[in-house]
Amino acid sequence: MLDHDILIIGAGLAGMRAALSAKELGADVAVVSKVHPVRSHSNAAQGGINAALTDRGDDWRDHAYDTIKGSDFLGDQDAIALMCQEAGSEVIAMEHMGAIFNRDEDGRLGTRAFGGQREARTFFVADFTGQALLHVLYEQILKAGALVYEEWFVLSLIVRDGKCGGAVMMDIRSGRIEVVRAKAVILAAGGLGRVFEPSTNALICTGDGMSLGYRVGASLMDMEMVQYHPTTLKGSGVLISEAARGEGAYLLNSDNDRFMLKYAPEFKELASRDVVSRCEQTEINEGRGLDGCVLLDVRHLGEKYISERLSQIRELAMDFANVDMVKEPVPIMPGMHYQMGGVAANVDGETGVPGLYAAGEVACVSVHGGNRLGANSLLDTLVFGRRSGVHAAEMVKSTQHLSVDDSAADDDKNNIQKLLANDKNESFGQIRLDMGTAMKEHFGVFRDENGMREGIEKIESVKKRAEDVYVADKGSTFNTNLLFTLELGFMLECAESIAVSAATRTESRGAHTRTDLPDRDDANWLKHILVSQDEDGGQELSYKDVVITDWEPVVRQY
Ligand SMILES: Cc1cc2nc3c(=O)[nH]c(=O)nc-3n(C[C@H](O)[C@H](O)[C@H](O)COP(=O)(O)OP(=O)(O)OC[C@H]3O[C@@H](n4cnc5c(N)ncnc54)[C@H](O)[C@@H]3O)c2cc1C
């Protein structure tokens, strides 16, 4: 058995920020990640991180209001205010740790414009901001002496008398299963993008953390709020950063019309993501698209500017769509990008299960509500990662380990033996694709009652098939076949909670747009939907009022 004060599940920005802050307070910290830390999905973040710096004449209140309006008034205003207040110090702390942000002509930290915001307040490192931040944090946690279990896969959380006391995990290299006893566990396991196909997310974004929390009694909140990003590449669904529009790109339809002028006269291409995605999908549905896409045009920015600021996406468009954006517009479509919902947590990361924390994309604090603003997620990971680490480090000082022994791994060992012994012939790959396609079709940009019902039936049917999945590799060394099958189990639970929450919300708000109920209904739905597991393994729904402090809901216009 392994033993630590704090076990952090996930080595993306949230997990590593939490590790650093807990380590600074003297806690014994271990981080576990199913991939090498710098391969976490945070590495793929392109566009930047938001902060309103006072010496720029910006104000956290303006950032907060843009975020609240972006959330379609579903975000909790106290949490949003706190995130925006702490944003500046977090960005500057990253700079002091060694992140080399782009500078403006005066040599100060430079910003670019991002969607849904009245100020250019997105700090960036070209178009690979996440990679820059992740590498800096990795250096910092190594320097601070945090232990990293690299390429270990967490199978389950250990809960005794309602309290979390550790986790069971498998060394992917050897197949060895170990119990880790911990006084606090921080879930920082990222998002669930791959529950949808296609998605901008890495193949490892399979909702493990949401499901791990759900299985031990934590609630999942706002799960119906799934972000479709306006600019993902035709075919592969690879992300073309909002930075392109931030730097001035146009969106064109098949008539060569800059259609956003019509839908969002003030913000144009830089309206909120949910808004732009709906406009594009409307153009496509009404016959003004090109082969299921519209066009992103940056040619007017010129080759020099594009190479300096958007080099990665230029390469991506060449590699994945064979288009050089310097010479021609890029075919793009709305694509699944981000889950606003997650494990319900407060601003210190505490979930409903004592000893269990959650931060980053796995969590729902709720600072994004119905729609996340671009560049607010990196901010969320750092602010709430740090706060969770601090809270957990203080908590463990006065906490004893729960009585946990090696038998805590028995259920997982049996489960794996059963999976390996299965002689039925369903393939995880086919089930995963069928699930993802059903989610896209029925819970994508536009939804309606009948479609969602049909979607729920499809999810139930793939779930049934998943019971018969065949794991061809029986070995213990790097058994990715087994891992993908375990991930499929997590994904199906996430899919179900998205579907049931979406079918419950009888209005349109943010990313949840119902063609049969197009209006926002503040009288009945200024509240969060929470899904938890009941005693029979079924889903239990509950509700929580949105926290409104200074900003009353108004009609959202861009
Ligand atoms: C292509 C792309 C571009 C983006 N660009 C931006 C941007 O410019 N600005 C912005 O604000 N946001 C952006 N986002 C969103 C943002 O990057 C993510 O929401 C954020 O980085 C998530 O960080 P995280 O630390 O919560 O999780 P991740 O970085 O996803 O890390 C999750 C960690 O959990 C580990 N893990 C998961 N399951 C298990 C398990 N079972 N066992 C062990 N370990 C496990 C993984 O190994 C990994 O280390 C982008 C997202 C994508 C996909």
XYZ file of C-alpha atoms and ligand atoms in Angstrom:
611
model
C 0.000 0.000 0.000
C 1.173 3.534 -0.796
C 0.643 6.452 1.541
C 0.384 10.221 1.000
C -1.198 13.269 2.615
C -2.702 14.381 -0.696
C -3.207 12.414 -3.881
C -3.929 14.531 -6.949
C -5.527 12.716 -9.856
C -4.424 14.500 -13.013
C -1.276 16.345 -14.072
C -2.830 18.989 -16.298
C -2.761 22.641 -15.280
C -5.304 22.159 -12.477
C -3.516 19.180 -10.948
C -0.049 20.661 -11.146
C -1.168 24.046 -9.802
C -2.816 22.235 -6.894
C 0.337 20.174 -6.306
C 2.538 23.239 -6.209
C 0.394 25.158 -3.738
C -0.052 22.148 -1.445
C 3.659 21.381 -1.560
C 4.485 24.992 -0.658
C 2.450 24.497 2.517
C 4.494 21.442 3.462
C 2.100 18.635 2.554
C 3.312 15.280 1.251
C 1.882 15.416 -2.284
C 1.685 12.829 -5.043
C 0.288 13.407 -8.515
C -0.944 10.548 -10.684
C -1.482 10.764 -14.428
C -2.393 8.185 -17.030
C -0.034 9.916 -19.471
C 3.236 11.788 -19.014
C 2.246 15.101 -17.342
C 3.084 17.317 -20.310
C 0.894 15.184 -22.582
C -2.201 16.211 -20.590
C -4.825 17.978 -22.691
C -3.898 21.365 -21.180
C -0.914 21.076 -23.495
C -3.224 21.617 -26.475
C -4.623 24.954 -25.285
C -3.843 27.491 -27.927
C -5.407 30.907 -27.520
C -4.621 32.185 -24.048
C -5.741 33.006 -20.533
C -7.954 35.892 -19.386
C -7.219 38.441 -16.702
C -8.321 42.043 -16.184
C -5.222 43.928 -15.066
C -5.965 47.240 -13.363
C -2.848 48.963 -14.734
C -4.294 48.371 -18.206
C -7.396 50.309 -17.295
C -9.292 47.042 -17.141
C -11.449 46.031 -14.195
C -12.215 42.584 -12.759
C -15.886 43.620 -12.564
C -16.009 43.990 -16.337
C -14.391 40.583 -16.751
C -16.923 39.186 -14.280
C -19.865 40.690 -16.122
C -18.657 39.430 -19.510
C -18.306 35.976 -17.956
C -21.767 36.117 -16.381
C -23.374 37.289 -19.597
C -21.406 34.641 -21.495
C -22.758 32.005 -19.099
C -26.293 33.120 -20.020
C -26.726 33.952 -16.323
C -26.298 30.356 -15.165
C -22.839 30.920 -13.647
C -22.692 31.515 -9.892
C -21.786 35.178 -9.528
C -19.870 34.865 -6.245
C -17.532 32.245 -7.727
C -17.113 34.212 -10.945
C -16.250 37.396 -9.045
C -13.615 35.532 -7.064
C -12.074 33.958 -10.169
C -11.861 37.324 -11.913
C -10.382 39.018 -8.834
C -7.631 36.402 -8.571
C -6.920 36.259 -12.316
C -4.264 38.983 -12.463
C -2.112 37.578 -9.668
C -2.362 34.095 -11.162
C -1.152 35.213 -14.608
C 1.666 37.241 -13.067
C 2.641 34.301 -10.849
C 2.977 32.165 -14.008
C 5.107 34.865 -15.590
C 7.382 34.970 -12.547
C 7.690 31.180 -12.641
C 9.011 31.453 -16.180
C 6.134 31.540 -18.702
C 7.268 33.825 -21.511
C 4.073 35.589 -22.560
C 3.936 37.616 -25.766
C 4.687 41.296 -25.217
C 3.215 44.444 -26.730
C 5.218 47.242 -28.444
C 6.018 48.815 -25.067
C 7.474 45.571 -23.748
C 4.600 44.934 -21.349
C 2.533 41.744 -21.292
C 0.501 41.793 -24.503
C -3.142 40.859 -24.917
C -5.397 39.744 -27.735
C -9.164 40.007 -28.087
C -11.290 36.924 -27.383
C -14.980 36.196 -27.819
C -17.751 37.659 -25.707
C -15.501 40.249 -24.037
C -15.505 44.022 -24.336
C -11.761 44.322 -23.628
C -8.745 42.565 -25.105
C -7.680 40.778 -21.905
C -6.353 37.456 -23.126
C -2.669 36.890 -22.297
C -0.980 34.448 -24.626
C 2.120 32.680 -25.818
C 1.679 32.696 -29.627
C -0.941 29.980 -30.207
C 0.476 27.409 -27.772
C -0.281 29.029 -24.423
C -1.270 25.774 -22.685
C 1.966 24.069 -23.632
C 4.019 26.977 -22.304
C 2.170 27.050 -18.975
C 2.168 23.276 -18.555
C 5.915 22.934 -19.054
C 6.593 25.724 -16.579
C 4.379 24.127 -13.940
C 5.936 20.706 -14.513
C 9.385 22.175 -13.824
C 8.025 23.851 -10.722
C 6.471 20.729 -9.204
C 9.649 18.728 -9.851
C 11.667 21.465 -8.184
C 9.258 21.496 -5.242
C 9.663 17.728 -4.873
C 6.142 16.495 -5.603
C 6.104 12.806 -6.477
C 4.616 11.949 -9.885
C 3.116 8.549 -10.657
C 3.462 8.802 -14.386
C 1.449 6.425 -16.590
C -0.642 5.091 -13.756
C -4.393 4.714 -14.287
C -6.818 5.420 -11.450
C -9.512 2.758 -11.278
C -11.630 3.912 -8.347
C -11.826 6.131 -5.298
C -11.891 4.702 -1.788
C -14.700 5.916 0.433
C -15.344 4.794 4.023
C -18.374 6.064 5.974
C -18.963 8.726 3.358
C -15.380 10.074 3.490
C -12.748 9.786 0.797
C -9.540 8.098 1.948
C -7.578 7.327 -1.195
C -7.718 5.631 -4.570
C -6.942 2.380 -6.332
C -4.636 2.654 -9.320
C -2.825 0.522 -11.848
C 0.732 0.889 -13.119
C 0.142 0.816 -16.869
C 3.635 -0.550 -17.545
C 3.277 -3.643 -15.391
C -0.432 -4.005 -14.681
C 0.325 -3.880 -10.941
C -2.604 -2.627 -8.906
C -1.930 -0.562 -5.776
C -4.000 1.021 -3.044
C -3.023 4.610 -2.210
C -4.125 5.874 1.165
C -4.542 9.650 1.245
C -6.085 12.127 3.675
C -7.295 14.194 0.738
C -7.834 13.356 -2.908
C -8.046 16.115 -5.508
C -9.743 15.207 -8.750
C -8.058 17.154 -11.553
C -8.712 14.612 -14.273
C -9.918 16.993 -16.998
C -12.881 16.832 -19.349
C -14.987 14.337 -21.256
C -14.709 15.635 -24.835
C -14.450 12.206 -26.405
C -17.941 11.269 -25.252
C -18.809 13.133 -28.484
C -17.456 12.368 -31.951
C -15.773 14.277 -33.357
C -14.246 16.464 -30.654
C -11.343 18.887 -30.360
C -10.211 16.998 -27.284
C -7.339 14.547 -26.987
C -8.297 10.864 -27.049
C -7.517 10.679 -23.316
C -10.344 13.106 -22.403
C -12.813 10.437 -21.384
C -14.533 11.853 -18.301
C -12.797 9.442 -15.891
C -12.759 11.957 -13.056
C -16.423 12.894 -13.347
C -17.398 9.278 -13.283
C -14.995 8.384 -10.444
C -16.573 11.114 -8.323
C -20.107 10.185 -9.331
C -19.547 6.546 -8.367
C -18.701 7.496 -4.774
C -21.535 9.931 -4.190
C -20.405 13.283 -5.613
C -22.969 15.160 -7.723
C -22.477 16.164 -11.335
C -23.762 19.682 -12.047
C -24.692 21.536 -15.290
C -23.914 18.440 -17.359
C -26.327 19.497 -20.125
C -24.032 22.431 -20.914
C -21.713 21.133 -23.629
C -19.692 23.680 -25.565
C -19.515 23.533 -29.346
C -16.554 25.598 -30.525
C -17.254 27.618 -33.686
C -14.038 26.783 -35.516
C -13.037 23.150 -35.783
C -11.454 21.734 -38.886
C -13.528 19.973 -41.504
C -13.293 16.203 -41.159
C -10.972 15.690 -38.198
C -12.599 18.247 -35.875
C -9.157 19.575 -34.840
C -9.386 22.965 -33.126
C -8.593 26.181 -34.940
C -8.167 28.578 -32.032
C -10.493 31.491 -31.366
C -7.228 33.449 -31.502
C -7.751 33.476 -35.290
C -10.944 35.513 -34.871
C -9.305 37.444 -32.028
C -6.637 38.525 -34.487
C -9.289 39.527 -37.020
C -10.448 36.488 -39.041
C -13.808 36.630 -40.872
C -16.452 33.937 -41.136
C -17.910 33.551 -44.628
C -20.762 31.494 -46.057
C -21.054 30.030 -49.553
C -22.267 33.429 -50.889
C -19.012 34.951 -49.581
C -21.109 36.862 -47.034
C -19.644 37.822 -43.664
C -22.782 36.481 -42.015
C -21.936 37.396 -38.409
C -22.568 41.068 -39.257
C -26.226 40.145 -39.523
C -26.500 38.044 -36.343
C -24.224 39.959 -33.947
C -23.736 43.509 -35.252
C -21.651 44.636 -32.298
C -19.368 41.671 -31.496
C -19.495 40.051 -34.981
C -17.165 37.000 -35.170
C -16.316 37.568 -31.513
C -19.755 36.972 -30.035
C -19.943 34.171 -27.441
C -19.095 30.685 -28.680
C -22.594 29.267 -28.312
C -23.957 32.193 -30.352
C -21.403 31.906 -33.181
C -21.796 28.113 -33.358
C -25.572 28.463 -33.697
C -25.204 31.101 -36.423
C -22.832 28.874 -38.400
C -25.090 25.846 -37.997
C -28.081 27.941 -39.135
C -26.177 29.039 -42.259
C -25.256 25.418 -42.959
C -28.789 24.112 -42.273
C -30.336 26.798 -44.501
C -28.139 25.827 -47.443
C -25.477 28.539 -47.282
C -22.704 26.215 -46.148
C -20.118 24.270 -48.136
C -20.163 20.547 -47.544
C -21.273 20.933 -43.906
C -18.874 23.809 -43.255
C -18.468 27.569 -43.453
C -15.168 29.361 -44.122
C -12.659 31.033 -41.830
C -10.702 33.682 -43.697
C -7.444 35.159 -42.339
C -5.810 36.018 -45.658
C -6.050 39.767 -45.029
C -3.739 39.419 -41.981
C -0.802 38.582 -44.229
C 1.808 35.842 -44.060
C 4.186 37.579 -41.650
C 1.518 38.224 -39.009
C 0.029 34.737 -39.381
C 3.449 33.100 -39.000
C 4.200 35.120 -35.893
C 0.947 34.706 -34.063
C -0.946 31.764 -35.539
C 1.813 29.422 -36.677
C 0.434 26.309 -34.990
C -3.046 26.559 -36.470
C -1.582 27.297 -39.881
C 0.336 24.032 -39.607
C -2.714 22.164 -38.311
C -4.824 23.366 -41.258
C -2.096 22.287 -43.683
C -1.576 18.884 -42.072
C -5.200 17.976 -41.436
C -7.119 19.782 -44.205
C -4.440 20.445 -46.784
C -5.236 24.158 -46.740
C -2.689 26.964 -46.363
C -4.606 29.722 -44.593
C -2.248 32.351 -45.974
C -3.592 31.553 -49.446
C -7.163 30.307 -48.991
C -9.982 30.273 -46.430
C -10.219 27.251 -44.133
C -13.374 25.089 -44.056
C -14.560 24.885 -40.451
C -17.625 23.710 -38.537
C -18.887 23.862 -34.952
C -17.335 21.011 -32.947
C -17.594 19.631 -29.439
C -14.936 21.307 -27.337
C -15.619 21.629 -23.624
C -17.869 20.448 -20.807
C -19.106 23.342 -18.669
C -20.530 20.889 -16.124
C -18.690 18.491 -13.865
C -18.271 17.415 -10.262
C -20.042 20.044 -8.158
C -17.398 21.847 -6.075
C -17.131 25.102 -4.141
C -14.451 27.775 -4.620
C -12.042 25.783 -2.425
C -12.601 22.643 -4.453
C -14.629 20.861 -1.785
C -17.189 18.428 -3.186
C -20.106 16.917 -1.309
C -17.830 14.014 -0.246
C -15.524 15.008 2.654
C -11.866 14.534 1.728
C -12.626 14.701 -2.001
C -11.803 17.879 -3.942
C -12.253 18.724 -7.609
C -10.667 21.453 -9.774
C -10.239 22.257 -13.446
C -12.402 20.958 -16.248
C -13.509 17.936 -14.197
C -15.184 20.308 -11.729
C -18.187 22.594 -11.898
C -17.636 25.488 -9.506
C -19.825 27.000 -11.538
C -17.930 29.761 -13.266
C -18.940 28.945 -16.837
C -22.672 28.315 -16.487
C -24.339 27.768 -19.858
C -21.359 28.836 -21.951
C -17.678 29.293 -21.164
C -15.819 32.290 -22.549
C -12.694 31.419 -24.491
C -9.563 31.666 -22.313
C -11.517 31.386 -19.055
C -10.762 27.693 -18.689
C -7.012 27.995 -18.257
C -7.836 30.641 -15.684
C -10.298 28.328 -13.936
C -7.682 25.529 -13.744
C -5.076 27.790 -12.139
C -7.291 29.714 -9.700
C -9.257 26.728 -8.442
C -6.320 24.320 -8.719
C -4.326 26.552 -6.417
C -7.222 27.089 -4.003
C -7.926 23.339 -3.782
C -4.276 22.615 -3.059
C -4.189 25.241 -0.307
C -7.424 24.050 1.301
C -6.431 20.393 1.155
C -2.977 21.133 2.609
C -4.550 22.934 5.570
C -7.159 20.220 6.029
C -4.687 17.321 6.144
C -2.742 18.931 9.007
C -5.531 17.989 11.396
C -6.755 14.803 9.695
C -5.909 11.141 10.272
C -5.833 8.493 7.555
C -8.992 6.402 7.318
C -8.571 2.722 8.009
C -7.854 1.467 4.522
C -5.901 -1.655 3.575
C -4.981 -3.604 0.459
C -8.394 -5.251 0.313
C -9.680 -1.900 -1.022
C -8.415 -3.062 -4.423
C -10.402 -6.319 -4.444
C -13.419 -5.015 -6.380
C -11.243 -3.512 -9.119
C -9.170 -6.693 -9.421
C -12.319 -8.796 -9.725
C -13.821 -6.415 -12.226
C -10.718 -6.591 -14.427
C -10.613 -10.391 -14.210
C -14.257 -10.476 -15.318
C -13.579 -8.149 -18.250
C -10.613 -10.239 -19.381
C -12.607 -13.463 -19.084
C -15.489 -12.160 -21.199
C -15.839 -14.213 -24.371
C -18.543 -12.098 -26.071
C -17.571 -10.087 -29.110
C -18.569 -6.422 -28.891
C -15.695 -4.068 -29.778
C -15.059 -1.070 -27.531
C -14.079 0.975 -30.589
C -17.399 0.480 -32.326
C -19.368 1.168 -29.143
C -17.355 4.305 -28.485
C -18.002 5.559 -32.008
C -21.722 4.760 -31.836
C -22.001 6.560 -28.515
C -20.091 9.601 -29.776
C -22.118 9.828 -32.965
C -25.396 9.552 -31.058
C -24.309 12.289 -28.671
C -23.398 14.588 -31.538
C -26.630 13.896 -33.361
C -28.969 14.291 -30.386
C -27.110 16.560 -27.953
C -25.164 18.805 -30.347
C -25.696 22.464 -31.285
C -29.493 22.142 -31.547
C -31.673 19.817 -29.483
C -35.374 18.967 -29.187
C -37.582 16.702 -27.130
C -37.955 13.868 -29.642
C -34.325 13.909 -30.637
C -33.183 13.781 -27.021
C -35.540 10.877 -26.247
C -34.124 8.989 -29.190
C -30.613 9.852 -28.011
C -31.320 8.464 -24.539
C -32.551 5.198 -26.069
C -29.385 4.920 -28.153
C -27.193 5.513 -25.102
C -29.090 2.844 -23.163
C -28.602 0.428 -26.016
C -24.847 1.036 -26.363
C -24.550 0.714 -22.601
C -26.159 -2.709 -22.809
C -23.755 -3.712 -25.597
C -20.815 -2.521 -23.496
C -21.539 -5.345 -21.039
C -20.369 -7.750 -23.739
C -17.221 -5.952 -24.745
C -14.353 -8.245 -25.679
C -10.848 -7.440 -24.446
C -8.549 -9.199 -26.888
C -5.297 -8.438 -25.048
C -5.072 -10.570 -21.904
C -1.616 -9.350 -20.944
C -0.528 -7.066 -18.132
C 2.028 -4.869 -19.938
C 0.631 -1.684 -21.477
C -2.766 -3.243 -22.001
C -4.343 -0.282 -23.775
C -7.199 -2.497 -24.900
C -8.176 -2.942 -21.250
C -7.688 0.759 -20.475
C -9.899 1.858 -23.376
C -12.577 -0.524 -22.139
C -12.395 0.916 -18.624
C -12.549 4.426 -20.089
C -15.623 3.433 -22.065
C -17.355 2.636 -18.768
C -16.576 6.144 -17.489
C -17.710 7.743 -20.741
C -21.049 5.977 -20.792
C -21.870 7.257 -17.319
C -20.984 10.789 -18.423
C -23.082 10.421 -21.582
C -26.075 9.346 -19.537
C -25.814 12.255 -17.157
C -25.524 14.737 -20.039
C -28.556 13.202 -21.717
C -30.778 13.094 -18.670
C -29.871 16.646 -17.598
C -30.493 17.983 -21.107
C -33.878 16.311 -21.357
C -34.815 17.826 -17.984
C -34.053 21.475 -18.821
C -37.230 22.692 -20.527
C -35.873 25.966 -21.896
C -33.018 27.260 -24.057
C -30.024 28.743 -22.245
C -26.399 29.064 -23.337
C -25.198 25.975 -25.147
C -28.445 24.133 -24.387
C -30.567 25.256 -27.329
C -33.894 23.562 -27.905
C -35.620 24.249 -31.191
C -38.919 23.211 -29.567
C -38.432 25.584 -26.598
C -36.357 28.463 -27.955
C -36.814 30.916 -25.057
C -34.887 31.304 -21.842
C -37.161 30.775 -18.857
C -35.741 32.706 -15.908
C -38.860 32.217 -13.832
C -38.300 28.463 -13.640
C -34.747 27.743 -14.682
C -32.326 30.070 -12.900
C -31.095 26.892 -11.306
C -28.527 24.153 -11.733
C -29.416 20.535 -12.385
C -27.429 18.042 -10.304
C -27.227 14.319 -11.036
C -26.130 11.843 -8.403
C -26.244 8.090 -8.076
C -29.084 6.613 -6.033
C -28.817 3.422 -3.987
C -29.788 1.198 -6.907
C -27.241 2.738 -9.236
C -29.878 4.874 -10.963
C -29.752 8.625 -11.508
C -31.216 10.993 -8.978
C -31.820 14.620 -9.951
C -31.760 17.619 -7.642
C -31.628 21.382 -8.155
C -29.692 24.337 -6.803
C -30.486 28.030 -7.273
C -28.013 30.118 -9.232
C -26.149 32.571 -6.979
C -26.964 36.094 -8.141
C -25.141 38.951 -6.430
C -24.819 42.237 -8.311
C -25.874 41.431 -11.840
C -29.547 40.818 -12.633
C -30.240 38.643 -15.676
C -31.043 40.581 -18.852
C -31.660 39.589 -22.455
C -28.335 38.568 -23.975
C -27.276 40.462 -27.095
C -23.976 40.683 -28.940
C -7.595 21.936 -28.376
C -7.948 22.720 -27.144
C -7.587 24.060 -27.020
C -7.931 24.793 -25.888
N -7.557 26.113 -25.800
C -7.848 26.804 -24.672
C -7.401 28.148 -24.507
O -6.706 28.728 -25.349
N -7.751 28.815 -23.370
C -8.494 28.214 -22.385
O -8.770 28.861 -21.379
N -8.909 26.939 -22.518
C -8.595 26.216 -23.624
N -9.011 24.909 -23.725
C -9.626 24.257 -22.563
C -8.555 23.936 -21.535
O -7.351 23.632 -22.195
C -8.917 22.748 -20.661
O -10.208 22.890 -20.157
C -7.945 22.650 -19.481
O -6.608 22.674 -19.946
C -8.190 21.413 -18.661
O -7.156 21.296 -17.706
P -7.253 20.239 -16.549
O -6.031 20.424 -15.736
O -8.558 20.347 -15.874
O -7.238 18.815 -17.294
P -6.258 18.168 -18.375
O -5.200 19.075 -18.827
O -7.133 17.540 -19.389
O -5.542 17.030 -17.541
C -6.217 15.874 -17.083
C -5.223 14.980 -16.359
O -5.923 13.911 -15.736
C -5.246 12.696 -15.968
N -6.219 11.598 -15.888
C -7.476 11.552 -16.408
N -8.057 10.384 -16.111
C -7.172 9.673 -15.374
C -7.170 8.375 -14.787
N -8.222 7.545 -14.868
N -6.057 7.966 -14.121
C -4.960 8.772 -14.032
N -4.913 10.002 -14.580
C -5.998 10.442 -15.230
C -4.629 12.883 -17.336
O -3.544 11.996 -17.518
C -4.185 14.342 -17.261
O -2.927 14.437 -16.626
C -8.660 24.168 -24.848
C -9.020 22.834 -24.971
C -8.682 22.115 -26.096
C -9.135 20.682 -26.183
